[in-house]
XYZ file of C-alpha atoms in Angstrom:
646
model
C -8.186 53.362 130.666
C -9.191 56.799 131.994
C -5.049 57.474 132.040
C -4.514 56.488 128.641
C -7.423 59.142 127.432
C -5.791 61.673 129.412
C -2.109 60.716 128.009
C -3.498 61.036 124.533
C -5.680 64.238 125.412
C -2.236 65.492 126.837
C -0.264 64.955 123.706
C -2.814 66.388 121.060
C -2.739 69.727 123.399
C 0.841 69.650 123.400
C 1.093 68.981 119.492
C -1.945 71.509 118.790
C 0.271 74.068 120.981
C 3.315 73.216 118.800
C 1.473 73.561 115.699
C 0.175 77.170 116.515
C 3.948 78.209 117.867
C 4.743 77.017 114.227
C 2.604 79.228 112.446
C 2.210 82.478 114.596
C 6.104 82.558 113.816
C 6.065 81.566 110.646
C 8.608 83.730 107.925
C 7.057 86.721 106.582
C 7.010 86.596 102.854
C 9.416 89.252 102.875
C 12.140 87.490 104.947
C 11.371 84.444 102.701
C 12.709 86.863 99.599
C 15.403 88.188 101.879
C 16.506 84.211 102.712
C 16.055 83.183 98.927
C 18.440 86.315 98.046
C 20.860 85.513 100.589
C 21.036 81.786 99.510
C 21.141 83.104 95.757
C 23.989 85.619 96.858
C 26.391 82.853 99.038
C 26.050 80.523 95.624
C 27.142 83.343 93.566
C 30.085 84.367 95.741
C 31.125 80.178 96.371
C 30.883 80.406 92.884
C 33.092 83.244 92.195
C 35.295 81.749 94.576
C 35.752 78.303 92.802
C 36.681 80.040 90.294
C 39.373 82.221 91.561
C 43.165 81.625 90.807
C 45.146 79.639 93.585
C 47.510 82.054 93.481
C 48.650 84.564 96.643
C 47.778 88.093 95.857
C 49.389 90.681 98.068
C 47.535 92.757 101.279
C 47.827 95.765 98.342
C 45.922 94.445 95.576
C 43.583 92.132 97.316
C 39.859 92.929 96.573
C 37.159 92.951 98.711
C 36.137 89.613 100.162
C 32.032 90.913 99.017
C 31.257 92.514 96.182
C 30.250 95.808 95.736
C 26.358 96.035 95.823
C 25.964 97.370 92.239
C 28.540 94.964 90.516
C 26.143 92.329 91.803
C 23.554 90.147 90.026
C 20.636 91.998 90.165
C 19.174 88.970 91.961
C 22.061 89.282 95.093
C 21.874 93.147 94.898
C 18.117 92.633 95.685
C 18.924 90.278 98.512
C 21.552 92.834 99.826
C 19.453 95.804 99.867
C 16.582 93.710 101.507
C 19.176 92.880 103.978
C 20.236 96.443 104.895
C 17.117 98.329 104.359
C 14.442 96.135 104.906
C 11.151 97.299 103.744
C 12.756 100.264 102.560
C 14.933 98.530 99.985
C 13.179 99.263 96.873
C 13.744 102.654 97.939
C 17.768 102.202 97.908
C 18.402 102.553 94.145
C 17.295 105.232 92.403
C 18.613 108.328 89.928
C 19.422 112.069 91.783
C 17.154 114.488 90.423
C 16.273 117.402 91.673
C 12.962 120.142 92.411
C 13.742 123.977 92.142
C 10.935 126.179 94.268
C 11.660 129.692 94.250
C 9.786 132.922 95.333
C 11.204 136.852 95.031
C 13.957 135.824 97.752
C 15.337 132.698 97.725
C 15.501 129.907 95.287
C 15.907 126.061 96.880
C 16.830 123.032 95.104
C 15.478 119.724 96.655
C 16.881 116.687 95.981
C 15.406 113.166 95.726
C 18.560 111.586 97.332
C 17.054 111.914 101.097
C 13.953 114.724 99.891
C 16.218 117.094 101.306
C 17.171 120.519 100.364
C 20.343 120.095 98.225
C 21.221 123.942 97.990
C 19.837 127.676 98.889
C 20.695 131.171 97.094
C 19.725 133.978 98.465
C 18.566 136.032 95.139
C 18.816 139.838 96.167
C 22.510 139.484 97.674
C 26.320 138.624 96.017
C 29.180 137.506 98.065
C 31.985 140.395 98.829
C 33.594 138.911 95.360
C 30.366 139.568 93.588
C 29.324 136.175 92.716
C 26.083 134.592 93.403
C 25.373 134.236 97.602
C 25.167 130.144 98.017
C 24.552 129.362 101.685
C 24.992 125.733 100.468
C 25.436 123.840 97.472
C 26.035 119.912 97.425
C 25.485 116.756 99.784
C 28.647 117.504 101.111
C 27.996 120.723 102.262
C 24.484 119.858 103.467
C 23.433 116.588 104.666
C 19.628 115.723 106.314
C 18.348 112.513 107.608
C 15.557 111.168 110.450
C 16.965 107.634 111.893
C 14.032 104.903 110.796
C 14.182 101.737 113.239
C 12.111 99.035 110.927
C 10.342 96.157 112.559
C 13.131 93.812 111.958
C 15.746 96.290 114.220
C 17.347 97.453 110.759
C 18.391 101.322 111.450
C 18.055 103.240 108.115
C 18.803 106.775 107.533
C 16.917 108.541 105.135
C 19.244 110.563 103.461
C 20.704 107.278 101.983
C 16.924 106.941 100.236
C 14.804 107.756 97.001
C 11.993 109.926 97.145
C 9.729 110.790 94.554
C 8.219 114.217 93.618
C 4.155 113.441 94.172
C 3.107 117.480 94.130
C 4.899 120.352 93.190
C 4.459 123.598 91.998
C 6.688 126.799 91.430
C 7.025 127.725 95.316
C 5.888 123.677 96.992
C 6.743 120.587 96.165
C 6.093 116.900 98.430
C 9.152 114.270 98.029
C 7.383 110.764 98.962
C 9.758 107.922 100.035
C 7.154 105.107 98.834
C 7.697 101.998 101.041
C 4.442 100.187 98.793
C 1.364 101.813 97.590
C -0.492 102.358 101.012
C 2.949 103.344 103.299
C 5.033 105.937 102.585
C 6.510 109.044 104.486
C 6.472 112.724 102.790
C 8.647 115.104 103.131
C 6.638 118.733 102.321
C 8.201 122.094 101.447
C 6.021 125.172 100.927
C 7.459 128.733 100.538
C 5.379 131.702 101.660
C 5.550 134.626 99.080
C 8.277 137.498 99.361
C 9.456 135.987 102.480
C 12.757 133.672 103.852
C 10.810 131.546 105.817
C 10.039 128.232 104.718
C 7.090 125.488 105.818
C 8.607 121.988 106.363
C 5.956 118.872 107.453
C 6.535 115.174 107.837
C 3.696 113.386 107.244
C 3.783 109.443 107.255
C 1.036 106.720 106.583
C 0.984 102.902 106.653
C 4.002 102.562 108.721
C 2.517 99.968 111.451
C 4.778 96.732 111.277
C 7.234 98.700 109.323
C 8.867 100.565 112.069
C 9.576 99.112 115.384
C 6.324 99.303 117.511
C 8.311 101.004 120.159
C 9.336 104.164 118.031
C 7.613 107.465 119.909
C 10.409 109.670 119.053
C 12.436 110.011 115.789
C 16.160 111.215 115.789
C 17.234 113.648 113.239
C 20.977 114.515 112.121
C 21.671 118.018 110.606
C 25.246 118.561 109.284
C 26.232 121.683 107.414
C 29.382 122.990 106.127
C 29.450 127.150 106.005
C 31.013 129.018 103.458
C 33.281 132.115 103.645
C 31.019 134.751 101.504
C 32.211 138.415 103.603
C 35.862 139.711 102.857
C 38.126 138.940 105.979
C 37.909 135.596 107.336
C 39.013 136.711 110.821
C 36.095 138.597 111.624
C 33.733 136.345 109.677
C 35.122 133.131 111.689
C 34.326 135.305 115.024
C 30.850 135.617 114.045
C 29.963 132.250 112.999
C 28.997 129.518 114.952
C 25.721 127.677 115.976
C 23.085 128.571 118.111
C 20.024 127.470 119.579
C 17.455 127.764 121.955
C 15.653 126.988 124.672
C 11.988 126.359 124.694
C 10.465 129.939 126.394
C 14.046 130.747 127.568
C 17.122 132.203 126.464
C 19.482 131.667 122.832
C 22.533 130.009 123.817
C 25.429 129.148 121.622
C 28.767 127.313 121.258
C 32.111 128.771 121.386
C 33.613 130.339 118.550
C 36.794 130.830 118.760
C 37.418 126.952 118.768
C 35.993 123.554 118.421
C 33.050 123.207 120.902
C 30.518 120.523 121.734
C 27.294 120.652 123.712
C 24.834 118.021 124.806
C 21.351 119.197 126.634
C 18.583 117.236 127.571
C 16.277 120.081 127.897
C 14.040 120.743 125.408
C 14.849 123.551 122.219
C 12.297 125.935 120.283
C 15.151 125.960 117.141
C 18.822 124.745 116.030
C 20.458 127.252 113.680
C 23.815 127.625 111.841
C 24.855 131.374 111.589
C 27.386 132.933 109.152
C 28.229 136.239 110.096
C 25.478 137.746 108.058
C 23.354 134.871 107.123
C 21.641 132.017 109.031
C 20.134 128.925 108.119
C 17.480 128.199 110.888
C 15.534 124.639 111.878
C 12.581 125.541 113.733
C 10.276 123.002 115.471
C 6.719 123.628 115.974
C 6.226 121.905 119.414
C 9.966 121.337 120.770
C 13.149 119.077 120.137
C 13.956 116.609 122.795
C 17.391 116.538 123.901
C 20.164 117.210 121.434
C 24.143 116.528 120.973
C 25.487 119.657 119.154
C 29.192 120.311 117.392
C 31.095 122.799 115.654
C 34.547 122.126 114.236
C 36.666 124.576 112.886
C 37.551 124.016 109.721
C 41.577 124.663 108.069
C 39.818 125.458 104.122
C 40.155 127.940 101.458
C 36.070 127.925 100.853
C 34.660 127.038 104.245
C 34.852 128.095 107.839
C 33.093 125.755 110.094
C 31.348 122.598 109.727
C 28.118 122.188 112.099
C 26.414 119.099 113.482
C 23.465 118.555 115.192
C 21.811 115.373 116.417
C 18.335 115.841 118.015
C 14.654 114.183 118.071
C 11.483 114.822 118.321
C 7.446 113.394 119.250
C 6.737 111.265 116.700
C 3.298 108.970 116.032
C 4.063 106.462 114.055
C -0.012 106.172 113.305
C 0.767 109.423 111.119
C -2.470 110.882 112.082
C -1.190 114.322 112.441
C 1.773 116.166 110.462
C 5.060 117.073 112.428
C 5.366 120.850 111.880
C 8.571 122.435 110.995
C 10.246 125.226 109.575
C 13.353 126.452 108.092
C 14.423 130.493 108.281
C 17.228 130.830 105.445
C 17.636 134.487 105.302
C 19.942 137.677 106.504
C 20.366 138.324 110.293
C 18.915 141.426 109.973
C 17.572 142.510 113.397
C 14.579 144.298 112.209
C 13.154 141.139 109.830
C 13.956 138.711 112.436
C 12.275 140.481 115.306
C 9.108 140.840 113.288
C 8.622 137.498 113.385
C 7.967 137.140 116.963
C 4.737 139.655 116.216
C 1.664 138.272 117.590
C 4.125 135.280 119.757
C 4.526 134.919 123.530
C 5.902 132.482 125.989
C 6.838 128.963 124.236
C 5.996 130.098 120.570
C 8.762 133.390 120.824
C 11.095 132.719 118.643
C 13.636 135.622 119.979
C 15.696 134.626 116.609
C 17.128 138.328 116.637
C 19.708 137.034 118.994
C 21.549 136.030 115.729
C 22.648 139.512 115.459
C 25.460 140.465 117.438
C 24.733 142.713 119.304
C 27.730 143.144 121.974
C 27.938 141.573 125.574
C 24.734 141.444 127.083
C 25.550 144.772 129.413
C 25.525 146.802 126.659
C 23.130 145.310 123.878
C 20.082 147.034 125.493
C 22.020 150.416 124.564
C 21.994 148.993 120.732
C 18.626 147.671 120.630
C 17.148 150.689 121.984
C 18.814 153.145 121.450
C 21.316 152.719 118.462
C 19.206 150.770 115.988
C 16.061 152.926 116.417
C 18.158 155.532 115.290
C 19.714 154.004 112.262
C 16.283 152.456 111.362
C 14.632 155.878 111.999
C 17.189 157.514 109.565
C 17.602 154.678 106.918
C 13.813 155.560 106.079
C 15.448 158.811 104.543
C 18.751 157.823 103.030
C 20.241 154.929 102.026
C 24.013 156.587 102.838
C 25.030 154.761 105.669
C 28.127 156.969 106.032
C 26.186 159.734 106.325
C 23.509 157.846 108.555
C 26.652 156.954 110.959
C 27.953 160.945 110.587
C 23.872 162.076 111.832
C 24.128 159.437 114.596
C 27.287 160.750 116.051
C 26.180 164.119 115.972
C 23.145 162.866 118.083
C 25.301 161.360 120.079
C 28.027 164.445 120.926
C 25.157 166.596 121.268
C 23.759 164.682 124.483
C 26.471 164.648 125.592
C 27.985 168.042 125.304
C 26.759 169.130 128.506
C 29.440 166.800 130.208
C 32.132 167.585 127.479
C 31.281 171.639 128.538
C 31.184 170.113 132.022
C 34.734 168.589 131.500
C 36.149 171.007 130.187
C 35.258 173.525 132.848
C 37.408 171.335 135.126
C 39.858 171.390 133.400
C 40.066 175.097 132.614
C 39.857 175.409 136.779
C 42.534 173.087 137.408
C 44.539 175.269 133.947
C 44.154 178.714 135.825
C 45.302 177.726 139.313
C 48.326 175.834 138.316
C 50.449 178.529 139.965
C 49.078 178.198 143.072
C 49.553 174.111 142.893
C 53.425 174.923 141.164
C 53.248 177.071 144.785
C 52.402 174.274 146.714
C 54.958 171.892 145.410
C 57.848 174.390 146.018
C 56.696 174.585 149.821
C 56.834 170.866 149.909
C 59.689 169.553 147.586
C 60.865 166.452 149.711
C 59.845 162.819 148.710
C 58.469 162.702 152.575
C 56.459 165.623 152.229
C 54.342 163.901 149.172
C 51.115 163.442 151.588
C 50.896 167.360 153.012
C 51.606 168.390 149.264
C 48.368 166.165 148.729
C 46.511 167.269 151.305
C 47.394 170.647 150.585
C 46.388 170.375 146.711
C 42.968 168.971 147.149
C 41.930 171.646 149.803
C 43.127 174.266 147.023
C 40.590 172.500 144.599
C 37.980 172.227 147.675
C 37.854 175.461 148.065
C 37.951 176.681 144.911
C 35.494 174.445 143.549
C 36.959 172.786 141.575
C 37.172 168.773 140.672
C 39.570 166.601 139.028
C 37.153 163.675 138.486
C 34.256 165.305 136.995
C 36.360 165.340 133.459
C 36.758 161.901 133.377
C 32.658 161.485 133.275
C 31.993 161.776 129.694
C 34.612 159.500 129.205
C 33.389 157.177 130.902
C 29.964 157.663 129.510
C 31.297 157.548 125.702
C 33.041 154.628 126.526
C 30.197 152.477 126.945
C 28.842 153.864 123.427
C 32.073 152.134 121.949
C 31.873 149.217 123.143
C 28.161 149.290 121.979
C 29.522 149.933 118.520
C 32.191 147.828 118.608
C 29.883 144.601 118.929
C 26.862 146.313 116.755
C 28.927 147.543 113.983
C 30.925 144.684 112.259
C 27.800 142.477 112.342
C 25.177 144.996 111.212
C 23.729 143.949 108.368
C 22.747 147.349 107.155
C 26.497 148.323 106.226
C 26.888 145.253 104.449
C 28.301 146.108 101.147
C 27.989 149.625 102.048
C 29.979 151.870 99.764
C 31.401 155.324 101.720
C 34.088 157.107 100.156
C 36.956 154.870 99.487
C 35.742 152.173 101.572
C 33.326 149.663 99.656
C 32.226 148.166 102.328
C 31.351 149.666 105.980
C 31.100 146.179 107.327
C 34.251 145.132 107.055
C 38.277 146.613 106.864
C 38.797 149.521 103.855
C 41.781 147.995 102.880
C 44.209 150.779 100.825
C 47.392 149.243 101.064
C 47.876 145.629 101.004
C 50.961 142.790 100.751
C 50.603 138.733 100.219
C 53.797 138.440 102.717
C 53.167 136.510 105.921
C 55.338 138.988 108.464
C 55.699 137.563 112.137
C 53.137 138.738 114.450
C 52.588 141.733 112.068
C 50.509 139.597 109.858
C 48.514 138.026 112.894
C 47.547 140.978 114.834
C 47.290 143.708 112.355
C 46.500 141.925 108.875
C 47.602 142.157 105.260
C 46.348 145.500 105.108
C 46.429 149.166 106.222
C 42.906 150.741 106.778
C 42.583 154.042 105.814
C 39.934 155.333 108.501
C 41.862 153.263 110.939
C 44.667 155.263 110.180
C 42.961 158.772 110.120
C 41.196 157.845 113.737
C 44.567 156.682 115.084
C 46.474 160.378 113.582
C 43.279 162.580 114.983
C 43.130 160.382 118.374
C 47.173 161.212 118.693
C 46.152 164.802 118.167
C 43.252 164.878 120.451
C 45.585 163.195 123.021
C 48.250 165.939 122.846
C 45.593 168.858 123.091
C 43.699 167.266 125.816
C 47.014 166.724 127.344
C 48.130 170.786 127.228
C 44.976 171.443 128.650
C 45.144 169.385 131.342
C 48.608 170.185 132.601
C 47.714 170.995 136.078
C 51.262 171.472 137.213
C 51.388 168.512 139.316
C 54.342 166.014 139.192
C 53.151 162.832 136.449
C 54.072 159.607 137.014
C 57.415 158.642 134.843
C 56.828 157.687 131.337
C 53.504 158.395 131.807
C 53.171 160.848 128.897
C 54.555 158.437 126.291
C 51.662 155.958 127.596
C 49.053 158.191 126.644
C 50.300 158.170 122.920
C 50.461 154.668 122.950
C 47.087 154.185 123.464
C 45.861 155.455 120.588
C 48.661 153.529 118.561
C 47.492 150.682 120.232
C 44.239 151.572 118.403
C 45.223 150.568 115.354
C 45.975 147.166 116.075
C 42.335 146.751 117.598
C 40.517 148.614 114.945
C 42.394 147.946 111.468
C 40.889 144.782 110.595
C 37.294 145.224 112.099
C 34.674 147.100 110.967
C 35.215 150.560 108.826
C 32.343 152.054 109.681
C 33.429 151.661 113.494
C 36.621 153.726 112.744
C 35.030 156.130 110.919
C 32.483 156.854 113.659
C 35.395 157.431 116.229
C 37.670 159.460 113.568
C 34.254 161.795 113.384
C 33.728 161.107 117.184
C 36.942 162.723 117.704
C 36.904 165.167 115.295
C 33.785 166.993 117.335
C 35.473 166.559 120.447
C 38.144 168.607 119.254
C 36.078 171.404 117.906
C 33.817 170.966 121.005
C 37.007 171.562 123.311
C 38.625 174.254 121.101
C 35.433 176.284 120.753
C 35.180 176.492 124.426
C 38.320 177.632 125.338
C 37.414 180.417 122.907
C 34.484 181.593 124.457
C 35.788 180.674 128.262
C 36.780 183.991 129.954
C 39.733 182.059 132.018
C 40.745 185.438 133.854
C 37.347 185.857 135.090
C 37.128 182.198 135.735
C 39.920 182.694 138.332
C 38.379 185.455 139.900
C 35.283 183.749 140.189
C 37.210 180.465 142.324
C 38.980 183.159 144.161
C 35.184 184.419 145.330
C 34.468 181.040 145.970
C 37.884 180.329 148.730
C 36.380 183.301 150.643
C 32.918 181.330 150.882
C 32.213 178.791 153.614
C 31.847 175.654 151.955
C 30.488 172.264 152.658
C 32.794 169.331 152.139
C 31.614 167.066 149.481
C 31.193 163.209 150.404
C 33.937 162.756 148.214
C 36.210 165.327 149.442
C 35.675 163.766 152.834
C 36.061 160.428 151.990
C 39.553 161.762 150.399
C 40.896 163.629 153.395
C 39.855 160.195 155.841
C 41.891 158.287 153.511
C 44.664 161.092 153.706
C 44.839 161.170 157.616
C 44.983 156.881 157.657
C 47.857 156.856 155.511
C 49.502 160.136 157.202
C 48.978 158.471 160.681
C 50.379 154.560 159.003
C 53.600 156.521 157.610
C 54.455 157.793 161.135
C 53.942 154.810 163.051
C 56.014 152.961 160.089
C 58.511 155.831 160.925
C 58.238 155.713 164.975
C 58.628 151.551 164.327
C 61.936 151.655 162.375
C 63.193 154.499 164.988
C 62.610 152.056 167.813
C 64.363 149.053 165.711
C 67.469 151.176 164.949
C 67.882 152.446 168.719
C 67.260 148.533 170.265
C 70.550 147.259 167.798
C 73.930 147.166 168.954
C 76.578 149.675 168.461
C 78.784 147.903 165.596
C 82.200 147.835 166.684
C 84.846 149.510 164.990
């Protein structure tokens, strides 16, 4: 008896356990819709079907096997969004309309197809073809969108949803994508006044058994398309590209010259997408985790490169506190960018100066110190950049005119005892005799005093200057639309002759143009060349051919230089120009007759051997004392073969 109680005891626990399995997983009354909808949508289309002619259409003209979604019933279009979207289907269908905020600099439309921002115009600037300055306009061009996991492992993008305006006012305005009346996600954008930085928070609410329980992180994917807006593409392709950086480290970006990629799974302080003179910036308040980043060169009229970023970020899905962003879309203008890093150290620097080019990192300390002080210094005085550039290269030539007077001096040295070297190399006129003629020259200038390196040192310390220039120059925003004399614009090539032909390798290195200060820098380099050249003429045998490679260079110039930045070749035309008055007015106030008397003083003076001079002479003896054993060796060789027989 006691069995049969505990057989029956047995089965009413197992049917009570069965019973509770039934209802804890039990359909939700949403997945009831989403069955009734399916059911309602496989009737219609066995319907549709039944009805369909027998006949065999061809692969061409055969229609989709499903429907399109809004050429449903409204009935199966319900059932099709709940399938794909989930929770988030009644915010599927909807009509694009769109929120303008605006403050003195920038005007934003947002849209409420994804509660993203649709297009930005930068209000005090035009494009080199004067029309307004659109960083992007259009879906297409601009596409944002956080990955949503729901409950029921749908993945949903938001940019594919409705939001609804809930708050807005001329310069903020809060999109809502409404899931029901207590869940919802917002999407809030708040300009500050008279500035190109813009607040961005994501706020959520009521998402628990929405979203998968799981979710700690949500991805986001940034595309953007960027538009050609400077005058030569060339130059505005080499300065675009994305960039970000490195959470209390150092800006990094990919390749330019071609399609990169680059995945990281450190953590960033910002993504941004940089024209040559204008950047659109994401910044994150805490940190993005890990990110897959592209840039893909684009073969268009209108655009140059298309950027895409895929990233995430800390995400509580409790929505107790905001996720903090921000957006800089604004002019990579060193000074405005570096202010905002006032008042920010270690993780918080945002370092987003780096957007400005400012050369390879050798030389960008030489800009950022000592260049751009300078042109900020004199910019608070004039608004003439030309003339700005003409002050700054007087600066520059007068710092260095000690080492110009200091060249020059050597060179006037080496002028007045050239017939005492033109000596020398009659006493030793044999190819074999090339090492005592050597020897014999450079104890002339020993004792003398004189030096044929020290007029190569201001070259060499100008040279750094120009490269300086070279990478500050085309992507300073300050010559932007610049207007100097002919040229309309220091930033880029002052174009006065121009064709439409494509010639072969012409076209590609040199352009469809002929810049005019190119041209004047390359005629007053040639010149320079040939009086630096007359001055120099030691008397000493030059290498072959020689001569005609030192008025190449400069011709060489104008392939480098004609389809960069004007303002570059005006500062070396002006550069130049100095030089050349610099050299000429000290050979007129150089005494060279008393000069030579003075290094004929100085041969009758003991004199200390310079490091140099020493080093030299070492070097002199090792190769004297290698020639003769090569000679003694081939004696030996020739003496040990047989006589040849006649």
């Amino acid at each position: 008896m006691s069995t049969d109680k505990n057989t029956i005891a047995g089965f009413i626990l197992i049917g009570a356990v069965i019973l509770l399995f039934s209802w804890l997983n039990r359909p939700t009354q949403e997945q009831k819709e989403a069955m009734e909808a399916q059911r309602r949508y496989q009737d219609s289309v066995a319907q549709m079907q039944s009805v369909a002619p027998q006949t065999e259409i061809t692969p061409a003209l055969r229609q989709p096997e499903v429907p399109v979604i809004e050429e449903l019933p409204d009935s199966v279009r319900a059932g099709q969004l709940l399938q794909t979207y989930g929770a988030f289907a009644s915010a599927a269908e909807g009509t694009e309309t769109f929120v303008t905020i605006e403050n003195e600099k920038i005007e934003l439309r947002i849209s409420t197809k994804g509660g993203q921002l649709y297009s930005a115009r930068l209000k005090e600037f035009v494009t080199f073809d004067n029309k307004p300055l659109i960083l992007f306009d259009g879906k297409d061009e601009s596409d944002f969108g956080l990955t949503l996991v729901t409950a029921t492992n749908r993945v949903v993008n938001t940019s594919e949803l409705y939001f609804t305006p809930v708050k807005s006012d001329a310069q903020s305005v809060v999109m809502r994508l409404a899931v029901n009346e207590q869940s919802h996600i917002d999407f809030a954008y708040s300009l500050n006044p008279d500035d190109y930085m813009l607040d961005f928070t994501i706020q959520s609410a009521g998402l628990n058994g929405l979203l998968s329980p799981n979710i700690s992180t949500l991805d986001l994917n940034w595309r953007c398309k960027v538009r050609q807006l400077e005058q030569g593409r060339k130059y505005e392709d080499q300065y675009t590209g994305l960039y970000y950086k490195y959470l209390g480290d150092d800006v990094e970006h990919l390749n330019e010259a071609k399609d990169d990629e680059e995945r990281t799974s450190n953590r960033l302080k910002w993504i941004g997408f940089k024209n040559k003179f204008f950047s659109t910036v994401l910044i994150a308040e805490e940190a993005f985790y890990a990110a897959n980043m592209r840039s893909i060169k684009l073969e268009s009229p209108i655009y140059l490169k298309q950027f895409e970023a895929t990233t995430s970020f800390v995400f509580d899905i409790n929505g107790h506190e905001p996720i903090a962003f921000k957006y800089f879309i604004g002019p990579n203008k060193y000074s405005l960018l570096r202010a905002y890093d006032k008042d920010l150290s270690g993780d918080r620097e945002l370092t987003l100066d780096n957007l400005v080019s400012l050369g390879a990192k050798f030389f960008r300390p030489l800009n950022k110190y000592f260049i751009i002080p300078i042109f900020e210094f004199l910019g608070r005085y004039t608004a003439n950049y030309g003339l700005i550039i003409f002050v700054l290269t007087l600066i520059i030539k007068l710092l260095l005119y000690p080492l110009t007077y200091k060249s020059y001096m050597s060179s006037a040295k080496m002028r007045v005892l050239r017939p005492q070297v033109e000596a020398i190399t009659a006493k030793y006129p044999k190819q074999e005799q090339a090492m005592e003629k050597q020897k014999a020259t450079m104890e002339l200038y020993s004792r003398a005093g004189a030096s044929p390196i020290s007029g190569c040192l201001p070259m060499l310390l100008q040279l750094p200057v120009w490269i300086a220039l070279y990478g500050l120059f085309p992507t300073a925003f300050e010559l932007r639309q610049s207007s100097f004399l002919w040229a309309k614009d220091l930033s880029t090539f002052d174009d006065v002759i121009s064709w439409n032909a494509n010639i072969p390798i012409i076209t590609s290195v040199l352009g469809n143009h002929l810049s005019l200060f190119c041209l004047l820098m390359v005629i007053v380099q040639i010149v320079y060349t040939k009086i630096n050249m007359a001055m120099s003429d030691t008397g000493q045998q030059q290498m072959p051919g020689m001569k005609y490679m030192m008025y190449l260079m400069p011709v060489m110039m104008l392939f480098f230089f004609n389809q960069t930045s004007a303002g570059l070749s005006y500062y070396i035309l002006i550069s130049s120009l100095i030089t050349i008055a610099q050299t000429l007015s000290c050979r007129l106030f150089v005494n060279e007759e008393k000069l030579l008397l003075k290094l004929e003083e100085n041969k009758k003076k003991p004199r200390k051997k310079s490091s140099f001079m020493q080093r030299l002479e070492e070097a002199q003896h090792m190769q004297e004392k290698k020639v003769k054993q090569q000679q003694q060796q081939r004696a030996k060789q020739q003496q040990s073969r047989p006589p040849r027989k006649k």
